[in-house]
XYZ file of C-alpha atoms in Angstrom:
633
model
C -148.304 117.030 129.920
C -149.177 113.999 127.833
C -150.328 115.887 125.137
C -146.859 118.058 124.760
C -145.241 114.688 123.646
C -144.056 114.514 119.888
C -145.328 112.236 118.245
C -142.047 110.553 117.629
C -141.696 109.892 121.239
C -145.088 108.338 121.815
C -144.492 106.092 119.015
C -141.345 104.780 120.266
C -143.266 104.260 123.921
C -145.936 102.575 122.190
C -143.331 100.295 120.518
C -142.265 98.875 123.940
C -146.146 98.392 124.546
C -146.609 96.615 121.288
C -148.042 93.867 122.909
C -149.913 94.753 126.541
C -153.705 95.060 124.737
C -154.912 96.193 128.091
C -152.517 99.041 128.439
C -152.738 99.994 124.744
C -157.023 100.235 125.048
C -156.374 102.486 128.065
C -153.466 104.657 125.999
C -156.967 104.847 123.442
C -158.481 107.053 125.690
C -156.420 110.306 126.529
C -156.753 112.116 123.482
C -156.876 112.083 119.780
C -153.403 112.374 118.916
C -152.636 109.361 121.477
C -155.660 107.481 119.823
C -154.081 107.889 116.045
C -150.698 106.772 117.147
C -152.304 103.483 119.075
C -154.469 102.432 117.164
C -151.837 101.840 114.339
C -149.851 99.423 116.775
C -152.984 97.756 117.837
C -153.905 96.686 114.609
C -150.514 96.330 113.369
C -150.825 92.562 114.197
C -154.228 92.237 115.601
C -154.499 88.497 115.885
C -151.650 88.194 118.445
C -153.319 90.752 120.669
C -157.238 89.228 120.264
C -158.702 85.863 121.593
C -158.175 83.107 119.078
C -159.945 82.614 116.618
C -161.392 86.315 116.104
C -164.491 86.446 114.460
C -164.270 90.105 115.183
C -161.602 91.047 113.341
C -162.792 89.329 109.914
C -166.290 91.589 110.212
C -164.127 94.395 110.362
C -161.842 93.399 107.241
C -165.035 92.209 105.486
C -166.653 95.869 105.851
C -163.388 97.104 103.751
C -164.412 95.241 100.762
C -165.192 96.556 97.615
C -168.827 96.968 96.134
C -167.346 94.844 93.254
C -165.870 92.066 95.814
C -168.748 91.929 97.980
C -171.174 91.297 95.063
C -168.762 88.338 94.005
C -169.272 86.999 97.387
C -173.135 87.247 97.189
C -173.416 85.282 93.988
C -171.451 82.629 95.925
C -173.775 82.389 98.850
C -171.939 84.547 101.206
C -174.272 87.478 102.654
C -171.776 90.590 103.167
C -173.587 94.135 103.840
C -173.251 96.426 100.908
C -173.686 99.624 103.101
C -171.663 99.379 106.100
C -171.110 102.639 108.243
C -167.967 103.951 107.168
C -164.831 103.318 109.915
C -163.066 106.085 111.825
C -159.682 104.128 110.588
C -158.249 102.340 107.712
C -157.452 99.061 109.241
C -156.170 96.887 106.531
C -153.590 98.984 105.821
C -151.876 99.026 109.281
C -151.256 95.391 109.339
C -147.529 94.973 109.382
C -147.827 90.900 109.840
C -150.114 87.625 110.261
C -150.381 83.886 110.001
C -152.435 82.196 107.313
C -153.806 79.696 109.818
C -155.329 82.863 112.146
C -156.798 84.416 109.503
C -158.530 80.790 108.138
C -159.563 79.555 111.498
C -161.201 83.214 112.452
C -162.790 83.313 108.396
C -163.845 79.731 109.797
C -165.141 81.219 113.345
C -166.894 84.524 111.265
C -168.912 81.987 109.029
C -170.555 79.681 111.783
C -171.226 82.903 113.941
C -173.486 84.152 111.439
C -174.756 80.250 110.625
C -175.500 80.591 114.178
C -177.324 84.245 113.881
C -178.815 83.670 110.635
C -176.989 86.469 108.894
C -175.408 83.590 106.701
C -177.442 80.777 104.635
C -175.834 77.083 105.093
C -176.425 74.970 101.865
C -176.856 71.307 103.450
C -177.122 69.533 99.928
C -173.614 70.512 99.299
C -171.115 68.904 101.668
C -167.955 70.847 102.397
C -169.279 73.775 101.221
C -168.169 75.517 104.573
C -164.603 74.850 103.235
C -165.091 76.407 100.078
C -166.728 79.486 101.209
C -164.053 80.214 103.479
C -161.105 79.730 100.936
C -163.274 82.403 99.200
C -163.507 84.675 101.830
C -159.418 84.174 102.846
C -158.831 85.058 99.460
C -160.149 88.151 99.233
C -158.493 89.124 102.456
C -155.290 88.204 101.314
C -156.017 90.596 98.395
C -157.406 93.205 101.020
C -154.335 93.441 102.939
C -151.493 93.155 100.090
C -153.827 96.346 98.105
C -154.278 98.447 101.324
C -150.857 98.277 103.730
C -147.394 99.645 102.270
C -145.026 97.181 104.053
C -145.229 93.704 105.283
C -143.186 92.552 107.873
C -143.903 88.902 108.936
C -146.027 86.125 107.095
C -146.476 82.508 107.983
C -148.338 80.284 105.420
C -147.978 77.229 108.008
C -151.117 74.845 106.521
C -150.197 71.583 108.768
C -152.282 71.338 110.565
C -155.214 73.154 108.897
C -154.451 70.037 106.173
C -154.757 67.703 109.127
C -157.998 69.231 110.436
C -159.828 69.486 107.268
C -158.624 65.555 105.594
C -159.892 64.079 108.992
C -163.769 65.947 108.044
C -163.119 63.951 104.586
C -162.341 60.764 106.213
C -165.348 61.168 108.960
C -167.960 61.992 106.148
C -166.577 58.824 103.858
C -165.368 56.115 105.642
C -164.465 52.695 104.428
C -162.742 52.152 101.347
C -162.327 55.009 99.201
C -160.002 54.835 96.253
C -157.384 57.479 96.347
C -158.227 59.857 92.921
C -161.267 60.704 95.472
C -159.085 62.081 98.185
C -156.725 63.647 95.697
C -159.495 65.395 94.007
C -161.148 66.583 97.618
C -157.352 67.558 98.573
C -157.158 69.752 94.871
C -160.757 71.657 95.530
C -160.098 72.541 99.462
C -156.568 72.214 99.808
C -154.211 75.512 99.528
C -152.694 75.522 96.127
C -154.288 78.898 95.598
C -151.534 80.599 97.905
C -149.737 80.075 95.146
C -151.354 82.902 93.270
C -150.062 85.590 96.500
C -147.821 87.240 94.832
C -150.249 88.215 91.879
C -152.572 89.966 94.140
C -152.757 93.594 93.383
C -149.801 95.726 95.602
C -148.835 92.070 97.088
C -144.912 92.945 95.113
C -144.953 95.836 96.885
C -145.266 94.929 100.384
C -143.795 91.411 100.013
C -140.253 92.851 98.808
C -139.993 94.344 102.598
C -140.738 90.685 103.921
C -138.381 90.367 106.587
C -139.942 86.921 108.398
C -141.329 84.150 106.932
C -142.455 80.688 107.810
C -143.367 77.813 105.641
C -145.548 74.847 106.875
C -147.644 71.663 105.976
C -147.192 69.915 102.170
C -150.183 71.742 100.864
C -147.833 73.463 97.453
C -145.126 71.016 98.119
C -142.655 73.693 98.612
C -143.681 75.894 95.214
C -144.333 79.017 97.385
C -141.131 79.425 98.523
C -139.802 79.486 94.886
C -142.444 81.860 94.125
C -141.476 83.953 97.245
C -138.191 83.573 96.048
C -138.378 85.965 92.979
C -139.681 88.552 95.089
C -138.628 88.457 98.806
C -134.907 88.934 98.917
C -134.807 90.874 102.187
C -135.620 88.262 104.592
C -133.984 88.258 108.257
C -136.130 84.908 109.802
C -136.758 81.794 108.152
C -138.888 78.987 109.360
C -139.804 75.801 108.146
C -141.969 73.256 109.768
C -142.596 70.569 108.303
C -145.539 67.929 108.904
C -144.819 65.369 111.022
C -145.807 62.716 108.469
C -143.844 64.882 105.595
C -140.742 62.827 105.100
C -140.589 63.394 100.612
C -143.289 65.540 99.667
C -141.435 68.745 99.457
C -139.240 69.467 96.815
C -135.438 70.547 98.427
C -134.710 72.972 95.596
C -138.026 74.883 95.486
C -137.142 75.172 99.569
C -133.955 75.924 98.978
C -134.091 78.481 96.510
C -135.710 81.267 99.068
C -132.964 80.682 101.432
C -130.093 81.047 98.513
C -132.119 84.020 97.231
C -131.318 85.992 100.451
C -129.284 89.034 100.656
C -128.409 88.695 104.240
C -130.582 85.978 106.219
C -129.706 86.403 110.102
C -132.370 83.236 111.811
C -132.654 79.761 110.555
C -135.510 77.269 112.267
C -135.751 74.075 110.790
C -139.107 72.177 112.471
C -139.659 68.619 112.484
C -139.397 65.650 109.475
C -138.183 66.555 106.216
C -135.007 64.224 105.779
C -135.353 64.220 102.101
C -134.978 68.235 102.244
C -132.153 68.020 105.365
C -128.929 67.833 104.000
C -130.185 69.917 100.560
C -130.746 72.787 103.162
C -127.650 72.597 105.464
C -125.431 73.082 102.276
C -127.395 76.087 101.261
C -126.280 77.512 104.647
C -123.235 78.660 102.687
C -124.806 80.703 100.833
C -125.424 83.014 104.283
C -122.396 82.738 106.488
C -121.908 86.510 106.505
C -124.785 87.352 108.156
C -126.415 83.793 109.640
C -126.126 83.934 113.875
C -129.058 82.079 114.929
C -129.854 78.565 113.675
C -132.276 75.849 115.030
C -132.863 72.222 114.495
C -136.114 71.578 115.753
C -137.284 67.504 116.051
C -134.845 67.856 112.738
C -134.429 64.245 111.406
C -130.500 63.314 110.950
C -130.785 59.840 110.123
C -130.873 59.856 106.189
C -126.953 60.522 105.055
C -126.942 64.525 106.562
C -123.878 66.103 107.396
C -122.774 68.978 109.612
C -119.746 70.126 107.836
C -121.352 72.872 106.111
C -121.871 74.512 109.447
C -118.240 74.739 110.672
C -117.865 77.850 108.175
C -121.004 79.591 109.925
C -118.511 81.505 112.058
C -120.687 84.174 113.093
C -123.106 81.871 114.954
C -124.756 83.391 117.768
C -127.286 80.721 118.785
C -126.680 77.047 117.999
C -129.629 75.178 119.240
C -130.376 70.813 118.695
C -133.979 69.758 120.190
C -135.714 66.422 120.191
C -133.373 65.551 116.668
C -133.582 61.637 115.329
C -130.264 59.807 114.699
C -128.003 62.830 116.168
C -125.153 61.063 117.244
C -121.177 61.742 117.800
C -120.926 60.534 114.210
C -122.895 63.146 113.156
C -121.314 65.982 115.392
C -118.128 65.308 114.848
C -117.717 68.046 112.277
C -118.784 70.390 114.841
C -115.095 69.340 116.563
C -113.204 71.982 114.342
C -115.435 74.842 114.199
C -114.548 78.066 115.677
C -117.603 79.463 117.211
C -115.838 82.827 118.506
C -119.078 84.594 118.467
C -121.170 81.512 119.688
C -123.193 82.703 123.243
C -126.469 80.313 123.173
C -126.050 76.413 122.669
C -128.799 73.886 123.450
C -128.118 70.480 122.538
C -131.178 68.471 124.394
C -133.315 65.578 124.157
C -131.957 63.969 121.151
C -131.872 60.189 120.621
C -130.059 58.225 118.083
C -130.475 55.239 116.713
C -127.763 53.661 118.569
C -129.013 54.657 121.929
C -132.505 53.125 120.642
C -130.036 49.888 120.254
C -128.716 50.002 123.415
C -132.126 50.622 125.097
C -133.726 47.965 123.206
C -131.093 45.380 123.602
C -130.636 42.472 126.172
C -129.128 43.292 129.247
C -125.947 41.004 128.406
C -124.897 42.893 124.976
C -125.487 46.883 126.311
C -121.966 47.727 126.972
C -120.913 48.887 130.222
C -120.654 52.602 130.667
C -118.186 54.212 133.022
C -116.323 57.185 134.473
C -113.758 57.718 136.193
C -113.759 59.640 139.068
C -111.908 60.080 142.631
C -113.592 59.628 145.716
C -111.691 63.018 147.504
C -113.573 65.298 145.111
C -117.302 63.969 146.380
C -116.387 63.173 149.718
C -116.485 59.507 152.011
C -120.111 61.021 153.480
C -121.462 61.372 149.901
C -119.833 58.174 148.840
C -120.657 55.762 151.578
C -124.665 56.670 151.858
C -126.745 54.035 152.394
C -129.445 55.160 150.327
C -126.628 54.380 147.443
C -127.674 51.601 144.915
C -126.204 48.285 145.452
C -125.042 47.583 142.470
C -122.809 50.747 142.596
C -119.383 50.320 144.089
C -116.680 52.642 144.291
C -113.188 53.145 145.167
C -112.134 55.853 147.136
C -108.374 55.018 146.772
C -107.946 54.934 142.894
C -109.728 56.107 139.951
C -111.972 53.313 138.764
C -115.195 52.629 136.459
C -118.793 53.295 137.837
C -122.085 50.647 136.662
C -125.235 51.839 137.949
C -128.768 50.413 137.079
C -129.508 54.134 135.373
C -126.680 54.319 132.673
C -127.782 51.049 131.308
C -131.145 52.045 130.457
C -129.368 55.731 129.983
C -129.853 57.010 126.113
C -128.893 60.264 124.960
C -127.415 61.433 121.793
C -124.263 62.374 123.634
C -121.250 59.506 124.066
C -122.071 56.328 126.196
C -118.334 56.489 127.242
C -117.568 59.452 129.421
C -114.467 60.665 130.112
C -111.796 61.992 132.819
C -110.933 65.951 133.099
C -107.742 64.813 131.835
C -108.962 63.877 128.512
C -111.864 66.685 128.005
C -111.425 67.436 124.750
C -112.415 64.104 123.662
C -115.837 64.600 122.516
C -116.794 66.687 119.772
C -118.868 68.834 121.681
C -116.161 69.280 124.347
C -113.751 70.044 121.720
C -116.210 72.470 120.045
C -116.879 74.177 123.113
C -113.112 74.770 123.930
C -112.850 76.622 120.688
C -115.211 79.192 121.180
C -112.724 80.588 123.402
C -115.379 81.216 126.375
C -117.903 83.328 124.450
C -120.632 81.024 125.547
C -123.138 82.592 128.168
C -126.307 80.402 127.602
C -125.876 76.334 127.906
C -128.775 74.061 128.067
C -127.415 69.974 128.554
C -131.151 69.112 128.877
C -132.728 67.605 131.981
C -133.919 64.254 132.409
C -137.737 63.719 131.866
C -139.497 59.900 133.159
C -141.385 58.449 131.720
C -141.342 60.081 128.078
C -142.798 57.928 124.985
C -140.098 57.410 122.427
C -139.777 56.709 119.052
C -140.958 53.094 117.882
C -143.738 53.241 120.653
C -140.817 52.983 123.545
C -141.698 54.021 126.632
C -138.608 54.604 129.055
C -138.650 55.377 132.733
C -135.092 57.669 132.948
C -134.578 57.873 129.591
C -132.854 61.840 128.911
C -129.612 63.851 127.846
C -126.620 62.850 129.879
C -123.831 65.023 129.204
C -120.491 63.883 129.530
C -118.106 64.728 132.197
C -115.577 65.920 129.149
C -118.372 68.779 128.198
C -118.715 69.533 132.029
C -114.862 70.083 132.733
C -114.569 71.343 129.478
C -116.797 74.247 130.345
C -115.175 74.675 133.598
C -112.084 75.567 131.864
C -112.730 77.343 128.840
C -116.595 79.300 130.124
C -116.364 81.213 133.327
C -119.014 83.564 132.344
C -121.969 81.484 132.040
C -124.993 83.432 132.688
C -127.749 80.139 131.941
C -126.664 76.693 132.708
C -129.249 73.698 132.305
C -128.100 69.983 132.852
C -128.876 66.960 134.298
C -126.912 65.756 137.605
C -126.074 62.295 138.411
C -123.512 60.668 141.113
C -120.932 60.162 137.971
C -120.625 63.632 136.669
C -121.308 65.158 140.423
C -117.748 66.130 141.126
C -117.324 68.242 137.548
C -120.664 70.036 138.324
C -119.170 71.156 141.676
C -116.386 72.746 139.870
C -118.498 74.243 136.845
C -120.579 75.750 139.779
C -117.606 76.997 141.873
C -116.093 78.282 138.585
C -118.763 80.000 136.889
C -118.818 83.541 139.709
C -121.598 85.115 137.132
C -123.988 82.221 136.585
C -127.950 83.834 137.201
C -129.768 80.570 136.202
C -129.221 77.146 137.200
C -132.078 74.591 135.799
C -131.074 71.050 136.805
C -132.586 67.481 136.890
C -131.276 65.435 139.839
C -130.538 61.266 139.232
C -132.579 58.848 141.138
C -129.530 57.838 143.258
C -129.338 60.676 144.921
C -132.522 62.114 145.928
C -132.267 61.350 149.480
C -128.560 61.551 149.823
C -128.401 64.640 151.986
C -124.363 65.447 151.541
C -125.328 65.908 147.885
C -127.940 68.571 148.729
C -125.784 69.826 150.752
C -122.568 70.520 148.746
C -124.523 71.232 146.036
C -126.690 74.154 147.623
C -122.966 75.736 148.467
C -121.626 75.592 145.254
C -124.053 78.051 144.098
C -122.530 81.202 142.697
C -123.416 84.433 144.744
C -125.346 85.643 141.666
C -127.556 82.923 140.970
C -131.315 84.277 140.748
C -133.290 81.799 138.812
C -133.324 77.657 140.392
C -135.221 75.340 138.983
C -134.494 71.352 140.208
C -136.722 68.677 138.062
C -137.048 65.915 140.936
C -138.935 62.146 139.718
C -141.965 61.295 141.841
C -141.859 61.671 145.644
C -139.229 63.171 147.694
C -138.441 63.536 151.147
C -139.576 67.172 152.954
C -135.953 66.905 154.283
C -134.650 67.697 150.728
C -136.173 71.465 150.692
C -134.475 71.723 153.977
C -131.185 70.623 152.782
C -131.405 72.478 149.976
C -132.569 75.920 151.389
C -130.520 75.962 154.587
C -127.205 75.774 152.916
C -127.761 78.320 150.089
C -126.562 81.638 150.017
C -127.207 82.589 146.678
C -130.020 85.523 146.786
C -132.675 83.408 144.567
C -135.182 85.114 143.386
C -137.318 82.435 141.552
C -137.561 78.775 142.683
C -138.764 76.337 140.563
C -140.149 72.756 141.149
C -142.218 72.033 137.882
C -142.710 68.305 137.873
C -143.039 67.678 141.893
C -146.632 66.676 142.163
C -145.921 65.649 145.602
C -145.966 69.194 146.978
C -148.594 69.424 149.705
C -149.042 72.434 152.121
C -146.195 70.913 154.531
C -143.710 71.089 151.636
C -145.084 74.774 150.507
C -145.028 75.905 154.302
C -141.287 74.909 154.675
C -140.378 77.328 151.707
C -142.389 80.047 152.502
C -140.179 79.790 155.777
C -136.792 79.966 153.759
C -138.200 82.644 151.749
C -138.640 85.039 155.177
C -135.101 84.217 156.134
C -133.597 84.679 152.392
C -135.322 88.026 151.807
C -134.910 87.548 148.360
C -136.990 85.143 147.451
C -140.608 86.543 145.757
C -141.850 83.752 142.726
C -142.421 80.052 143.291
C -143.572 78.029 140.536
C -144.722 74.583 141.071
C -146.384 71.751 139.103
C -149.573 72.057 137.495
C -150.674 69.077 139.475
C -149.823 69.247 142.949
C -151.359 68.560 146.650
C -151.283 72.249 147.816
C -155.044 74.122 149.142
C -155.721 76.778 147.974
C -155.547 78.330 152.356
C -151.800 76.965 151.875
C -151.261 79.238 148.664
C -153.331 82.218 150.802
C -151.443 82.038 153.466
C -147.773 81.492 151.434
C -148.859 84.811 149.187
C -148.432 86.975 152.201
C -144.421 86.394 151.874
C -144.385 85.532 148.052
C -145.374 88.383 145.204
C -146.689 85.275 143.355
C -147.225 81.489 142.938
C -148.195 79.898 139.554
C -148.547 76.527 139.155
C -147.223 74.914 135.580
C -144.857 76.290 133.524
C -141.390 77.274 133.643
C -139.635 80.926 133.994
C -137.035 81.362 131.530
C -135.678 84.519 132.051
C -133.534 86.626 129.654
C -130.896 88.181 131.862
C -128.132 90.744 130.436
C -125.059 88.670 129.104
């Protein structure tokens, strides 16, 4: 029956497959016509499906060369076989994508195999020569691939940290003072400027013009590819640029920005890391895509050099709108974000940012960091929750009139949200809130961030509760205005408790819940409690981020009052999990019926007869790591 398939249908199975190596090998195996149409998707990107770095893979290129090519590479000391038993397939030319760094590294691993063997001939007198036998070899792959396959899909020319691998070998075999034309010179002869010459390769215009991904990386040409790329590769859906993390002026903004103007209709956007000089050069270019851009990430992005966000309020077809671990992203800076109209807008992470003024506050004496406050009423938590003994006592509340909270957490509190939070009443205060509001509750997927301890900072600062805090405006505000949240991730704390309880009560659809839970209320067992019954009958996915050691009791709390029918339960950063703790769930999960992946630290205190014994109720238990999982919106 397999073989009455068309062809067409076993590609598009095989498609699905693309990447389960194990399945594909075995698909190798029940006939001929199966083995043609696998083996194309196999070595379509082979260096995503083999064991990094693949030495493997180059001796298989390296047999493709030309008599002409592998002479060349004999008269430079590199011993390729002239008569190599001709291949069943012509590999090179199914390769539809790869990175420059896999192909170097495995080049890299190829060469000291055959050091290893003997098959290759180290020169000792000449130092580095390692390095310039593989830029050799690379070379001539490049020129390989771009002469044998028709179209290329993806290509990443990300040299950061290949450039940080191979200046530290300089630095090791010269140390003391060595003047810098020496470096530059060592930097010309085994640095990357040849990439440069890509898209004069023989068939490289052909196959570059159906480019479609395409990351830039590392300082090596200082940005020139891209301009070069630019002339040729107007097709592009997914742009990347990462830059070095000590690349703050090297590149040059118009040679980066020219590939991303050059684009006929550029969908993705990921901006990595650094490159403040080249910031606000590349946000303006954004115009220049606004009919077709829905997916745009600021990754470690640096903010604090004079960028602003105005040029994104006109990106109305934003899909995904995602700030991560961003420098100097304050209100100030999002406050543009206030008048967009996001209609379209269902992913937005805005996490683990810090901005210079929450540096201030964290680094300042205790009698200048202002005094940060909410206001909340004590009907809406409850007297249990409010009077608890456990509570700090330098927290005081009134349960008879709206009134400002000080805790010992929001003054050492920094996030690149608003110190100053803010009643339902006034919820469109922030610029976030306010931004949120006017996607008119498209939103599906919202990630606040979660509080991490004991994270190192910027400046060398190491802070114990330092994470996002979102605002109670953003949490009411999505209350109102986002019913259908499928993904919700934020951290919980006694001030903003009472506007999570009606997010939770309010979002009916909500599948995953990953929340980090404030000191000050770890053992309070009415939180537990009311939160556990807020969860929304749909909810599948829990993960709670919980600092140090907790009490058993707070499983039990937890578990006994939910009704949701969870599916995955998540404790990533409790190392205190022992057997007792693990036992407990593995109880719950009996009684839930529902209940079949636990995931726990990577560190914990559990034996491996506890996870024996848990596995007979669990499908499976992995420790470190965290399940994201991409439900239907």
């Amino acid at each position: 029956m397999a073989n009455l398939l068309p062809r067409e249908c076993l590609e598009e199975i095989f498609y699905i497959l693309e990447y389960e190596k194990s399945t594909l090998h075995s698909c190798l195996l029940v006939s001929r016509t199966w083995c043609v149409s696998v083996v194309r998707f196999l070595w379509k990107r082979p260096f995503q499906l083999a064991k990094k770095p693949s030495s493997d893979i180059i001796e298989i290129y390296v047999s493709f060369f030309p008599p002409i090519v592998k002479d060349y590479l004999l008269s430079e000391g590199v011993n390729v076989p002239l008569n190599c038993r001709a291949k069943i397939f012509d590999y090179p030319s199914f390769i539809r994508g790869f990175r420059f760094d896999d192909l170097y590294e495995s080049t890299s691993a190829w060469l000291q195999e055959g050091y290893e063997k003997g098959t290759q001939i180290r020169q000792d007198a000449v130092m580095f020569d390692d390095l310039r036998i593989v830029k050799l070899i690379v070379n001539e792959l490049f020129k390989l691939l771009f002469s044998k396959t028709r179209i290329l899909e993806s290509l990443s020319l990300n040299t950061q940290r290949l450039i940080g691998l191979i200046d530290r070998r300089f630095w090791t075999h010269h140390p003391g003072d060595i003047p810098p034309t020496s470096f530059e010179e060592f930097r010309s002869a085994y640095g990357f400027d040849d990439l440069l010459q890509i898209p004069n390769y023989p068939g490289a215009n052909n196959c570059l013009v159906h480019l479609q991904k395409f990351e830039y990386g590392g300082d090596a040409t200082d940005g020139k590819i891209m301009q070069v790329l630019s002339e040729v590769s107007r097709n592009l859906n997914t742009l990347e640029i990462s830059f070095s993390s000590w690349q703050r002026r090297h590149a040059d903004p118009q040679m980066m920005l020219s590939l991303l103007t050059a684009q006929h209709a550029l969908n993705r956007i990921i901006l990595r890391r650094g490159g403040s000089n080249c910031l606000p050069v590349l946000i303006g270019g954004l115009s220049t895509q606004v009919g077709s851009l829905n997916h745009l990430e600021f990754i470690g992005a640096d903010f604090r050099v004079s960028v602003s966000l105005t040029p994104l309020v006109i990106c109305v077809n934003l899909q995904t709108l995602v700030f991560e671990r961003c420098l100097g992203l304050n209100d100030d800076i999002v406050e543009p974000l206030a008048s967009a109209t996001f209609k379209k807008l269902k992913k937005f992470v805005f996490r683990k940012s810090v901005g210079f003024r929450d540096l201030r506050t964290i680094l300042a004496p205790p009698s200048v960091v202002p005094i940060m406050g909410n206001h909340i009423t004590g009907n809406i938590i409850g007297t249990t929750l409010i009077g608890n003994p456990s509570m700090s006592p330098m927290l005081s509340i009134s349960t008879t009139s709206p009134t400002s909270i000080t805790t010992s957490s929001s003054l050492s509190s920094s996030s690149s949200f608003s110190s100053t939070s803010s009643s339902p009443s006034t919820a469109s205060n922030h610029p976030l809130a306010r931004m949120i509001q006017n996607t008119g509750g498209s939103l599906r997927d919202i990630r606040l961030g979660r509080k991490v301890w004991n994270v190192r900072r910027p400046l060398g600062l190491i802070s114990r509760g330092v994470g996002d805090f979102p605002p109670s405006s953003i949490l009411s505000t999505l209350s109102l205005t986002c019913p259908h949240l499928v993904k919700l991730e934020t951290h919980i704390s006694r001030e903003i408790f009472p506007q999570v309880l009606i997010l939770l009560n309010n979002c009916q659809y909500l599948q995953q819940l990953h929340i980090s839970v404030g000191t000050e209320l770890m053992d309070d067992d009415e939180f537990w409690k009311r939160v556990s019954r807020a969860f929304p009958p749909r909810l599948k996915n829990l993960m709670v981020v919980l600092e140090g050691t907790f009490w058993l009791m707070v499983i039990h709390w937890l578990l006994e009052n939910c009704k949701a029918p969870l599916e995955i339960l998540q404790f990533p950063r409790s190392s205190c999990i022992d057997d007792e703790y693990l036992c407990l769930i593995t109880q719950y999960a009996e009684i839930m019926g529902t209940l079949k992946k636990l995931i726990l630290a990577r560190r914990t205190r559990v034996t491996n007869e506890g996870l024996r014994r848990a596995l007979i109720v669990f499908e499976s238990i992995i420790r470190g790591g965290e399940a994201v999982i991409e439900y239907e919106n």
